[in-house]
Short mmCIF file of C-alpha atoms in Angstrom, two decimals:
data_model
loop_
_atom_site.label_atom_id
_atom_site.label_comp_id
_atom_site.label_asym_id
_atom_site.label_seq_id
_atom_site.Cartn_x
_atom_site.Cartn_y
_atom_site.Cartn_z
CA UNK A 145 0.04 -0.26 -0.11
CA UNK A 146 1.52 3.45 -1.06
CA UNK A 147 1.96 6.33 1.06
CA UNK A 148 0.57 8.79 -0.92
CA UNK A 149 0.07 9.62 -5.04
CA UNK A 150 3.40 11.04 -4.93
CA UNK A 151 4.95 7.98 -3.69
CA UNK A 152 3.52 5.59 -6.71
CA UNK A 153 4.56 8.62 -9.26
CA UNK A 154 7.62 7.99 -8.27
CA UNK A 155 7.94 4.36 -8.31
CA UNK A 156 6.33 4.79 -11.84
CA UNK A 157 8.98 6.72 -13.19
CA UNK A 158 11.84 4.65 -11.37
CA UNK A 159 10.53 1.39 -12.72
CA UNK A 160 10.31 3.42 -16.45
CA UNK A 161 13.69 3.83 -16.40
CA UNK A 162 15.20 0.62 -14.93
CA UNK A 163 12.75 -1.20 -17.84
CA UNK A 164 14.26 0.91 -20.02
CA UNK A 165 17.83 0.11 -19.03
CA UNK A 166 16.91 -3.65 -18.77
CA UNK A 167 15.54 -3.76 -21.93
CA UNK A 168 18.39 -2.33 -23.66
CA UNK A 169 21.13 -4.69 -21.86
CA UNK A 170 19.35 -7.39 -23.24
CA UNK A 171 20.48 -7.26 -26.72
CA UNK A 172 24.11 -6.50 -28.40
CA UNK A 173 23.04 -3.14 -30.73
CA UNK A 174 21.13 -2.32 -27.25
CA UNK A 175 19.07 1.47 -27.58
CA UNK A 176 20.08 1.53 -31.39
CA UNK A 177 16.84 -1.38 -31.83
CA UNK A 178 14.67 1.08 -30.99
CA UNK A 179 15.35 3.28 -34.43
CA UNK A 180 16.45 -0.16 -35.88
CA UNK A 181 12.84 -2.28 -36.21
CA UNK A 182 10.78 0.45 -37.68
CA UNK A 183 13.58 1.47 -40.35
CA UNK A 184 13.56 -1.88 -41.80
CA UNK A 185 9.74 -2.28 -41.39
CA UNK A 186 9.98 0.93 -43.92
CA UNK A 187 12.44 -0.55 -46.08
CA UNK A 188 10.99 -4.03 -46.34
CA UNK A 189 7.20 -2.19 -47.27
CA UNK A 190 9.53 -0.25 -49.68
CA UNK A 191 11.15 -2.80 -51.36
CA UNK A 192 7.63 -4.80 -51.55
CA UNK A 193 5.06 -2.19 -52.79
CA UNK A 194 7.18 0.12 -54.55
CA UNK A 195 9.68 -1.73 -56.09
CA UNK A 196 8.31 -5.23 -56.65
CA UNK A 197 4.90 -4.19 -57.25
CA UNK A 198 5.37 -0.93 -58.52
CA UNK A 199 3.45 0.86 -56.82
CA UNK A 200 1.88 4.54 -57.91
CA UNK A 201 2.18 6.86 -54.69
CA UNK A 202 4.98 10.01 -55.34
CA UNK A 203 7.69 9.86 -52.68
CA UNK A 204 6.81 6.58 -51.63
CA UNK A 205 9.75 5.71 -49.25
CA UNK A 206 8.71 8.98 -47.13
CA UNK A 207 5.30 8.02 -47.82
CA UNK A 208 5.63 4.93 -46.03
CA UNK A 209 7.98 6.19 -43.31
CA UNK A 210 4.97 8.28 -42.23
CA UNK A 211 2.22 5.40 -41.99
CA UNK A 212 4.74 2.86 -40.32
CA UNK A 213 6.59 4.43 -37.75
CA UNK A 214 3.25 6.01 -36.00
CA UNK A 215 1.34 2.68 -36.84
CA UNK A 216 3.98 0.59 -35.19
CA UNK A 217 4.08 2.40 -31.83
CA UNK A 218 0.22 2.09 -31.90
CA UNK A 219 0.16 -1.89 -32.77
CA UNK A 220 3.40 -2.70 -30.47
CA UNK A 221 1.93 -0.12 -26.86
CA UNK A 222 -1.57 -2.20 -27.71
CA UNK A 223 -0.03 -5.43 -28.02
CA UNK A 224 2.23 -5.37 -25.25
CA UNK A 225 0.00 -3.75 -23.14
CA UNK A 226 -2.78 -6.71 -23.53
CA UNK A 227 -0.68 -8.52 -21.46
CA UNK A 228 0.92 -6.36 -18.82
CA UNK A 229 -1.12 -7.13 -15.91
CA UNK A 230 -0.51 -11.06 -16.71
CA UNK A 231 2.92 -10.56 -16.87
CA UNK A 232 3.02 -8.67 -13.92
CA UNK A 233 1.83 -11.34 -11.91
CA UNK A 234 4.83 -11.95 -9.48
CA UNK A 235 4.49 -8.48 -8.51
CA UNK A 236 0.91 -8.35 -8.47
CA UNK A 237 0.38 -10.72 -5.72
CA UNK A 238 3.38 -9.44 -3.50
CA UNK A 239 2.15 -5.72 -3.59
CA UNK A 240 -0.89 -3.76 -3.61
CA UNK A 241 0.03 -1.83 -6.72
CA UNK A 242 -2.73 0.06 -8.58
CA UNK A 243 -3.53 -2.09 -11.96
CA UNK A 244 -3.65 0.76 -14.37
CA UNK A 245 0.22 1.02 -13.32
CA UNK A 246 0.99 -1.36 -15.46
CA UNK A 247 -0.68 -0.91 -18.61
CA UNK A 248 0.36 2.65 -18.52
CA UNK A 249 4.30 1.68 -17.42
CA UNK A 250 4.20 -0.05 -20.88
CA UNK A 251 2.68 2.62 -22.89
CA UNK A 252 5.17 5.45 -21.15
CA UNK A 253 8.18 2.82 -22.43
CA UNK A 254 6.85 2.82 -25.60
CA UNK A 255 6.43 6.73 -25.86
CA UNK A 256 9.70 6.74 -24.43
CA UNK A 257 11.47 4.82 -27.44
CA UNK A 258 9.48 6.81 -30.04
CA UNK A 259 9.99 10.03 -29.08
CA UNK A 260 13.80 8.86 -30.20
CA UNK A 261 12.21 6.99 -32.99
CA UNK A 262 10.62 10.56 -34.80
CA UNK A 263 13.76 12.72 -33.75
CA UNK A 264 15.47 10.32 -35.89
CA UNK A 265 13.17 10.60 -38.28
CA UNK A 266 12.95 14.30 -38.86
CA UNK A 267 17.23 14.13 -38.79
CA UNK A 268 16.65 11.96 -41.31
CA UNK A 269 13.65 13.83 -43.43
CA UNK A 270 15.97 16.73 -43.19
CA UNK A 271 19.01 15.01 -44.62
CA UNK A 272 16.87 13.40 -47.42
CA UNK A 273 15.97 16.88 -48.51
CA UNK A 274 12.79 17.71 -47.18
CA UNK A 275 12.40 21.31 -46.49
CA UNK A 276 10.97 21.34 -42.44
CA UNK A 277 8.61 24.63 -41.66
CA UNK A 278 7.24 25.85 -39.00
CA UNK A 279 3.76 23.60 -39.76
CA UNK A 280 5.84 21.04 -38.65
CA UNK A 281 5.15 22.03 -34.45
CA UNK A 282 1.75 21.13 -35.45
CA UNK A 283 3.24 17.16 -35.25
CA UNK A 284 2.98 17.56 -31.20
CA UNK A 285 -0.35 17.57 -31.44
CA UNK A 286 -0.81 14.90 -33.02
CA UNK A 287 1.55 13.01 -31.57
CA UNK A 288 -0.37 14.28 -28.14
CA UNK A 289 -3.17 12.96 -29.91
CA UNK A 290 -1.76 9.51 -30.22
CA UNK A 291 -0.44 9.10 -26.99
CA UNK A 292 -3.60 9.43 -25.70
CA UNK A 293 -5.73 7.04 -28.46
CA UNK A 294 -2.85 4.30 -27.25
CA UNK A 295 -3.56 4.90 -23.42
CA UNK A 296 -7.12 4.57 -23.75
CA UNK A 297 -6.90 1.21 -25.92
CA UNK A 298 -3.97 0.01 -23.64
CA UNK A 299 -6.36 0.27 -20.59
CA UNK A 300 -8.46 -1.48 -22.19
CA UNK A 301 -6.81 -4.40 -23.58
CA UNK A 302 -4.68 -4.93 -20.40
CA UNK A 303 -8.29 -4.84 -18.34
CA UNK A 304 -9.79 -7.79 -20.10
CA UNK A 305 -6.79 -10.24 -20.73
CA UNK A 306 -7.05 -11.69 -17.30
CA UNK A 307 -10.70 -12.32 -17.92
CA UNK A 308 -10.17 -14.24 -20.87
CA UNK A 309 -6.10 -14.99 -21.51
CA UNK A 310 -6.91 -15.98 -24.99
CA UNK A 311 -7.84 -12.73 -26.25
CA UNK A 312 -4.26 -11.77 -26.07
CA UNK A 313 -3.97 -13.57 -29.55
CA UNK A 314 -7.33 -11.40 -30.96
CA UNK A 315 -5.72 -8.19 -29.64
CA UNK A 316 -2.29 -9.25 -32.44
CA UNK A 317 -4.59 -10.12 -34.70
CA UNK A 318 -6.78 -7.16 -34.75
CA UNK A 319 -3.77 -5.06 -34.76
CA UNK A 320 -2.69 -6.88 -37.99
CA UNK A 321 -5.90 -6.17 -39.70
CA UNK A 322 -5.41 -2.88 -38.60
CA UNK A 323 -2.51 -2.27 -40.68
CA UNK A 324 -4.26 -3.10 -43.45
CA UNK A 325 -7.28 -1.30 -42.94
CA UNK A 326 -5.08 2.31 -41.94
CA UNK A 327 -3.62 2.71 -45.30
CA UNK A 328 0.30 2.24 -43.97
CA UNK A 329 1.34 1.11 -47.50
CA UNK A 330 -1.70 2.48 -49.64
CA UNK A 331 -2.98 6.11 -50.48
CA UNK A 332 -6.59 5.69 -49.05
CA UNK A 333 -7.70 8.32 -51.89
CA UNK A 334 -6.27 6.38 -54.65
CA UNK A 335 -7.65 2.76 -53.36
CA UNK A 336 -11.53 3.76 -52.27
CA UNK A 337 -14.29 5.04 -53.34
CA UNK A 338 -15.02 8.55 -52.58
CA UNK A 339 -18.26 7.67 -50.78
CA UNK A 340 -16.15 5.57 -48.69
CA UNK A 341 -13.69 7.46 -47.62
CA UNK A 342 -15.46 8.84 -44.49
CA UNK A 343 -15.94 5.76 -43.11
CA UNK A 344 -12.42 4.92 -43.40
CA UNK A 345 -11.54 8.01 -41.75
CA UNK A 346 -13.50 6.95 -38.73
CA UNK A 347 -10.87 4.79 -38.05
CA UNK A 348 -8.41 7.03 -35.47
CA UNK A 349 -5.42 5.39 -36.66
CA UNK A 350 -6.05 5.83 -40.37
CA UNK A 351 -6.96 9.29 -39.72
CA UNK A 352 -3.79 9.84 -37.66
CA UNK A 353 -1.80 8.31 -40.28
CA UNK A 354 -3.38 10.77 -42.80
CA UNK A 355 -2.44 13.91 -40.51
CA UNK A 356 1.03 13.05 -40.10
CA UNK A 357 1.20 12.34 -43.81
CA UNK A 358 -0.50 16.22 -43.90
CA UNK A 359 2.22 17.57 -41.60
CA UNK A 360 5.44 15.60 -43.05
CA UNK A 361 4.69 15.67 -46.74
CA UNK A 362 2.30 18.06 -47.90
CA UNK A 363 2.94 21.37 -45.35
CA UNK A 364 -0.57 21.48 -44.33
CA UNK A 365 -2.00 22.02 -40.69
CA UNK A 366 -3.61 19.10 -39.18
CA UNK A 367 -7.57 18.50 -39.29
CA UNK A 368 -8.16 19.72 -35.98
CA UNK A 369 -11.67 18.74 -35.83
CA UNK A 370 -10.80 15.22 -36.34
CA UNK A 371 -8.17 15.22 -34.06
CA UNK A 372 -10.30 16.94 -31.38
CA UNK A 373 -12.86 13.98 -31.69
CA UNK A 374 -10.11 11.17 -31.43
CA UNK A 375 -8.83 13.52 -28.23
CA UNK A 376 -12.38 13.57 -26.65
CA UNK A 377 -13.12 9.88 -27.16
CA UNK A 378 -9.89 8.67 -25.76
CA UNK A 379 -10.36 10.66 -22.82
CA UNK A 380 -13.87 9.24 -22.29
CA UNK A 381 -12.39 5.74 -22.55
CA UNK A 382 -9.45 6.81 -20.09
CA UNK A 383 -11.96 7.83 -17.62
CA UNK A 384 -14.28 4.58 -17.97
CA UNK A 385 -11.50 2.86 -17.60
CA UNK A 386 -9.84 4.10 -14.62
CA UNK A 387 -13.39 4.10 -12.58
CA UNK A 388 -13.12 0.52 -13.42
CA UNK A 389 -10.05 -0.43 -12.32
CA UNK A 390 -10.77 1.60 -9.10
CA UNK A 391 -13.70 -0.88 -8.77
CA UNK A 392 -12.40 -4.18 -9.49
CA UNK A 393 -8.32 -3.63 -8.37
CA UNK A 394 -8.35 -6.41 -5.86
CA UNK A 395 -9.94 -8.99 -8.47
CA UNK A 396 -6.98 -9.07 -10.60
CA UNK A 397 -4.11 -10.81 -7.94
CA UNK A 398 -6.68 -13.54 -7.65
CA UNK A 399 -7.94 -13.68 -10.79
CA UNK A 400 -4.52 -14.51 -12.40
CA UNK A 401 -3.50 -17.08 -9.71
CA UNK A 402 -6.84 -19.19 -9.70
CA UNK B 117 -8.87 -4.34 22.44
CA UNK B 118 -10.82 -0.43 21.41
CA UNK B 119 -10.97 0.57 17.69
CA UNK B 120 -8.44 3.50 18.67
CA UNK B 121 -5.18 1.37 18.99
CA UNK B 122 -6.65 -0.86 16.29
CA UNK B 123 -4.26 -0.59 13.25
CA UNK B 124 -6.64 -2.72 11.11
CA UNK B 125 -9.94 -4.90 11.74
CA UNK B 126 -11.73 -7.85 9.93
CA UNK B 127 -15.18 -8.42 10.25
CA UNK B 128 -16.59 -11.54 9.04
CA UNK B 129 -13.86 -11.95 5.73
CA UNK B 130 -14.58 -14.74 3.32
CA UNK B 131 -12.07 -15.40 0.37
CA UNK B 132 -13.08 -17.70 -2.07
CA UNK B 133 -10.97 -19.32 -5.54
CA UNK B 134 -12.40 -20.04 -8.21
CA UNK B 135 -10.99 -22.74 -10.28
CA UNK B 136 -11.87 -23.58 -14.08
CA UNK B 137 -12.76 -27.17 -14.65
CA UNK B 138 -13.93 -27.04 -18.17
CA UNK B 139 -14.68 -24.38 -20.77
CA UNK B 140 -18.08 -23.66 -18.91
CA UNK B 141 -17.47 -25.32 -15.51
CA UNK B 142 -16.26 -23.54 -12.44
CA UNK B 143 -14.99 -25.09 -8.91
CA UNK B 144 -15.40 -22.92 -5.65
CA UNK B 145 -12.22 -23.58 -3.27
CA UNK B 146 -13.29 -21.24 0.28
CA UNK B 147 -9.77 -20.01 1.77
CA UNK B 148 -11.32 -17.74 4.06
CA UNK B 149 -14.81 -18.05 5.99
CA UNK B 150 -15.84 -15.49 9.17
CA UNK B 151 -12.95 -14.07 9.98
CA UNK B 152 -12.93 -11.36 12.43
CA UNK B 153 -9.69 -10.05 14.27
CA UNK B 154 -7.84 -6.62 14.51
CA UNK B 155 -4.35 -6.14 14.82
CA UNK B 156 -3.66 -4.03 18.09
CA UNK B 157 -0.16 -0.94 17.37
CA UNK B 158 2.96 -1.97 18.09
CA UNK B 159 2.11 -5.60 19.33
CA UNK B 160 3.22 -8.83 17.11
CA UNK B 161 0.94 -11.11 16.16
CA UNK B 162 1.75 -14.83 14.73
CA UNK B 163 -0.60 -16.62 12.19
CA UNK B 164 0.08 -20.65 12.88
CA UNK B 165 -2.11 -23.41 10.86
CA UNK B 166 -1.39 -26.49 8.90
CA UNK B 167 -0.13 -26.00 5.21
CA UNK B 168 -3.54 -24.79 3.40
CA UNK B 169 -5.45 -23.13 5.82
CA UNK B 170 -5.23 -20.12 4.55
CA UNK B 171 -2.61 -17.88 5.98
CA UNK B 172 -0.99 -16.66 3.12
CA UNK B 173 -4.70 -15.41 1.64
CA UNK B 174 -4.83 -14.00 4.91
CA UNK B 175 -1.53 -11.74 4.75
CA UNK B 176 -2.81 -10.95 1.48
CA UNK B 177 -5.94 -9.54 2.42
CA UNK B 178 -4.14 -7.39 5.02
CA UNK B 179 -2.03 -6.16 2.72
CA UNK B 180 -4.82 -4.90 0.19
CA UNK B 181 -3.82 -7.23 -2.39
CA UNK B 182 -6.81 -9.60 -2.74
CA UNK B 183 -10.30 -8.14 -2.15
CA UNK B 184 -12.67 -10.09 0.30
CA UNK B 185 -15.93 -11.97 -0.84
CA UNK B 186 -17.88 -11.08 2.12
CA UNK B 187 -16.91 -9.48 5.50
CA UNK B 188 -15.26 -6.07 5.39
CA UNK B 189 -11.67 -4.62 6.26
CA UNK B 190 -11.07 -1.96 7.81
CA UNK B 191 -7.60 -0.24 7.45
CA UNK B 192 -6.60 2.34 10.53
CA UNK B 193 -2.85 2.71 8.89
CA UNK B 194 -1.29 4.50 6.25
CA UNK B 195 1.04 2.00 5.04
CA UNK B 196 0.76 -1.64 5.22
CA UNK B 197 3.70 -4.09 3.31
CA UNK B 198 4.09 -7.47 2.84
CA UNK B 199 7.57 -8.42 3.22
CA UNK B 200 8.84 -9.93 0.23
CA UNK B 201 12.30 -11.06 -0.62
CA UNK B 202 13.52 -10.04 -3.76
CA UNK B 203 10.36 -7.71 -5.05
CA UNK B 204 10.41 -6.24 -8.06
CA UNK B 205 13.90 -7.96 -8.78
CA UNK B 206 15.13 -7.83 -12.59
CA UNK B 207 17.89 -10.02 -13.41
CA UNK B 208 19.14 -7.68 -16.07
CA UNK B 209 19.74 -4.39 -13.35
CA UNK B 210 22.36 -4.28 -11.14
CA UNK B 211 21.84 -5.23 -7.33
CA UNK B 212 21.78 -1.36 -6.46
CA UNK B 213 19.42 -0.80 -9.12
CA UNK B 214 17.50 -3.67 -7.59
CA UNK B 215 17.79 -2.69 -4.32
CA UNK B 216 16.31 0.72 -4.75
CA UNK B 217 13.27 -0.48 -6.67
CA UNK B 218 12.55 -2.97 -4.02
CA UNK B 219 12.68 -0.69 -1.40
CA UNK B 220 10.25 1.75 -3.59
CA UNK B 221 7.65 -1.30 -3.63
CA UNK B 222 8.28 -2.16 -0.54
CA UNK B 223 6.88 1.54 0.88
CA UNK B 224 9.90 3.68 1.12
CA UNK B 225 10.32 6.69 -1.03
CA UNK B 226 13.47 6.56 -3.09
CA UNK B 227 14.97 9.27 -1.25
CA UNK B 228 14.54 6.75 2.11
CA UNK B 229 16.08 4.03 0.06
CA UNK B 230 19.35 5.89 -1.31
CA UNK B 231 19.89 6.91 2.39
CA UNK B 232 20.02 3.55 3.29
CA UNK B 233 21.79 2.07 0.64
CA UNK B 234 25.07 1.84 2.37
CA UNK B 235 23.60 0.16 5.29
CA UNK B 236 22.15 -2.34 2.99
CA UNK B 237 25.05 -3.07 1.02
CA UNK B 238 27.06 -3.61 4.49
CA UNK B 239 24.00 -5.97 5.67
CA UNK B 240 24.24 -7.99 2.71
CA UNK B 241 27.84 -8.06 2.43
CA UNK B 242 27.86 -7.82 -1.37
CA UNK B 243 30.02 -4.64 -1.53
CA UNK B 244 32.13 -5.63 -4.75
CA UNK B 245 29.23 -7.28 -6.26
CA UNK B 246 26.36 -4.77 -5.85
CA UNK B 247 26.82 -2.76 -9.18
CA UNK B 248 26.80 -6.47 -11.23
CA UNK B 249 23.73 -7.48 -12.97
CA UNK B 250 21.84 -9.82 -9.86
CA UNK B 251 21.31 -12.49 -12.88
CA UNK B 252 24.94 -13.46 -12.12
CA UNK B 253 24.41 -14.06 -8.35
CA UNK B 254 23.97 -17.38 -6.45
CA UNK B 255 20.59 -18.14 -4.95
CA UNK B 256 22.29 -17.18 -1.62
CA UNK B 257 23.39 -13.47 -2.78
CA UNK B 258 19.78 -13.27 -4.00
CA UNK B 259 18.35 -13.72 -0.83
CA UNK B 260 21.01 -11.83 1.23
CA UNK B 261 20.40 -8.75 -0.78
CA UNK B 262 16.44 -9.26 -0.76
CA UNK B 263 16.21 -10.16 3.07
CA UNK B 264 18.77 -6.50 3.73
CA UNK B 265 16.68 -4.63 1.47
CA UNK B 266 13.13 -5.85 3.33
CA UNK B 267 14.73 -5.36 6.73
CA UNK B 268 15.90 -1.93 6.40
CA UNK B 269 12.41 -0.76 5.20
CA UNK B 270 9.79 0.82 7.59
CA UNK B 271 6.50 0.29 7.52
CA UNK B 272 3.25 1.34 9.89
CA UNK B 273 2.16 -2.47 9.37
CA UNK B 274 4.94 -5.21 8.77
CA UNK B 275 3.65 -8.66 7.00
CA UNK B 276 6.19 -11.16 6.83
CA UNK B 277 5.58 -15.04 5.54
CA UNK B 278 8.29 -17.28 6.09
CA UNK B 279 11.09 -14.82 5.60
CA UNK B 280 13.26 -15.29 8.56
CA UNK B 281 15.81 -17.78 7.53
CA UNK B 282 17.82 -17.32 4.82
CA UNK B 283 21.33 -17.66 2.96
CA UNK B 284 24.32 -19.29 4.96
CA UNK B 285 24.38 -20.26 8.46
CA UNK B 286 26.39 -17.34 9.22
CA UNK B 287 24.00 -15.18 7.65
CA UNK B 288 21.00 -16.40 8.67
CA UNK B 289 22.00 -16.16 12.47
CA UNK B 290 22.55 -12.54 11.91
CA UNK B 291 19.74 -12.22 9.90
CA UNK B 292 17.47 -14.09 12.55
CA UNK B 293 18.99 -11.52 15.15
CA UNK B 294 18.20 -8.03 13.02
CA UNK B 295 14.46 -9.27 12.03
CA UNK B 296 13.73 -10.92 15.78
CA UNK B 297 14.96 -7.16 16.61
CA UNK B 298 12.71 -5.26 14.12
CA UNK B 299 10.26 -7.28 15.32
CA UNK B 300 10.85 -6.63 19.30
CA UNK B 301 10.44 -2.58 18.43
CA UNK B 302 7.44 -0.85 18.14
CA UNK B 303 6.84 -2.07 14.97
CA UNK B 304 3.39 -3.84 14.16
CA UNK B 305 3.76 -6.92 12.89
CA UNK B 306 1.91 -10.03 11.44
CA UNK B 307 4.06 -13.09 11.66
CA UNK B 308 3.01 -16.15 9.74
CA UNK B 309 5.41 -19.16 10.97
CA UNK B 310 5.38 -22.91 10.84
CA UNK B 311 8.23 -22.70 13.41
CA UNK B 312 6.28 -22.76 17.12
CA UNK B 313 9.36 -21.49 19.39
CA UNK B 314 9.89 -18.35 16.63
CA UNK B 315 5.73 -17.84 17.32
CA UNK B 316 6.67 -18.47 21.05
CA UNK B 317 9.48 -16.25 21.01
CA UNK B 318 8.29 -13.43 18.62
CA UNK B 319 4.69 -12.67 19.31
CA UNK B 320 2.63 -11.27 22.14
CA UNK B 321 -0.70 -13.10 20.54
CA UNK B 322 -1.25 -15.47 18.06
CA UNK B 323 -3.94 -16.78 15.42
CA UNK B 324 -4.58 -19.82 14.90
CA UNK B 325 -6.48 -21.01 11.26
CA UNK B 326 -8.02 -23.94 10.59
CA UNK B 327 -9.56 -25.16 7.37
CA UNK B 328 -9.70 -21.47 6.68
CA UNK B 329 -11.65 -20.83 9.82
CA UNK B 330 -10.33 -18.73 12.90
CA UNK B 331 -9.78 -21.62 15.60
CA UNK B 332 -8.45 -19.67 18.15
CA UNK B 333 -6.68 -16.10 18.77
CA UNK B 334 -5.26 -14.73 21.91
CA UNK B 335 -2.39 -14.56 24.35
CA UNK B 336 0.50 -16.75 22.66
CA UNK B 337 1.28 -19.07 25.41
CA UNK B 338 -2.16 -19.99 25.39
CA UNK B 339 -2.91 -20.56 21.79
CA UNK B 340 0.09 -22.43 21.34
CA UNK B 341 -0.77 -24.67 24.11
CA UNK B 342 -4.20 -25.74 22.65
CA UNK B 343 -2.25 -26.15 19.10
CA UNK B 344 -0.12 -28.31 20.35
CA UNK B 345 -2.49 -30.58 21.75
CA UNK B 346 -4.69 -30.48 18.99
CA UNK B 347 -1.55 -31.54 16.88
CA UNK B 348 -1.40 -34.53 19.20
CA UNK B 349 -4.79 -35.91 19.03
CA UNK B 350 -5.01 -35.39 15.46
CA UNK B 351 -1.76 -37.51 15.29
CA UNK B 352 -2.97 -40.02 17.31
CA UNK B 353 -6.52 -40.31 15.64
CA UNK B 354 -4.30 -40.62 12.31
CA UNK B 355 -2.06 -43.40 14.18
CA UNK B 356 -5.38 -45.35 15.06
CA UNK B 357 -6.73 -44.70 11.71
CA UNK B 358 -3.69 -46.41 9.87
CA UNK B 359 -3.94 -49.21 13.30
CA UNK B 360 -7.50 -50.35 12.15
CA UNK B 361 -6.87 -50.17 8.43
#
């Protein structure tokens, strides 16, 4: 039982730093993998869709990076969060820690790595010869919106998996399906009929990717209304999930042992 | 016993576990039933009983790790720690980092743990190894580190589950003495133990659990006397059963 919320926050950030340190110490290339993974995925997509399948999207490599990097952030965080409470069963059975601690730890760990990935991406774009303008400052709003969306989804999936352990497979299948449904490697304007496009953009991940491309590739400001809706929806889900966790917190320790 | 001196109170507490038999069928196992008692500030309360009688479940209820299926638990203190060796340990991190996070998870603030880090290293005798990853430690070194962290942390109510015997003989002696000193101070402690001599030496009152039910609670000498009598009768009846068979 913690003395105060401040103490809990202190434990959270200490654990966050130690987890990042621990994760990096498990591989030879350590922190470099955080950048290498999205870079390699982008190269694979570029080779397959642009070179082999002769895609028609101009500046396809940049197009792929703008879709792949935000998508991988969402997908990795949600998949990792789905197992977070189950993975922490040892700790949950020894200390009274509020359960949102675990999915949020995953979210912040991945967000930290993502900050490095985004910084590297912008440096790469500069080297690549892209024009960086003040419009790019609006990226901060898109990134924060995505962080809210990831937090809401992480809290939701982490709450369900201890009740239905098979749910984690559904999460990984759904995120895979989401990749195909979010326009990571195609332009929805080229593929979808105009009357279907607004339904496609109701997928928040697809909408965020569209906004990243608006800012980075077209130097235009994002769709503030769409971002506002995603923020509001995410905040509402975060509120619902935190009240749910408050009511069911002591249920989880028994649930994952029985 | 008054509510003003109690640090915790349990009223008619019951805990049931659900076990899955098949896809739709579940069985229930009652781990605790009709448990009511208080813990008085400054006392050491021993908890005894056979394996599977609900001792560890009771400690988890007291630590607010498990919720209860019925009844009520009231805490009149701010901080309760279930003393766990190697709590939150990560094999990839150094002994120093693990000591910090483990101490914080046991209820101390970061600065408090840092202030006690030298004492922890000293007591665990891990001086030259403290900055090595703990995956390189022997099990004895690990338990020495875990015990030293647990020993040095402060908590209003300390819950201890059989952690008094760790490490080699030399370390075990100093560990037992240090823990006995901690328990004998003003600290409020709930101690689960199979060692009746340890309970007799350390506990003011003792609670005896049998099959998830509270069999008896009272002064340690009296409860231990009844418990030993029960064990003798139980043994005799099992011997006579065997003879009949």
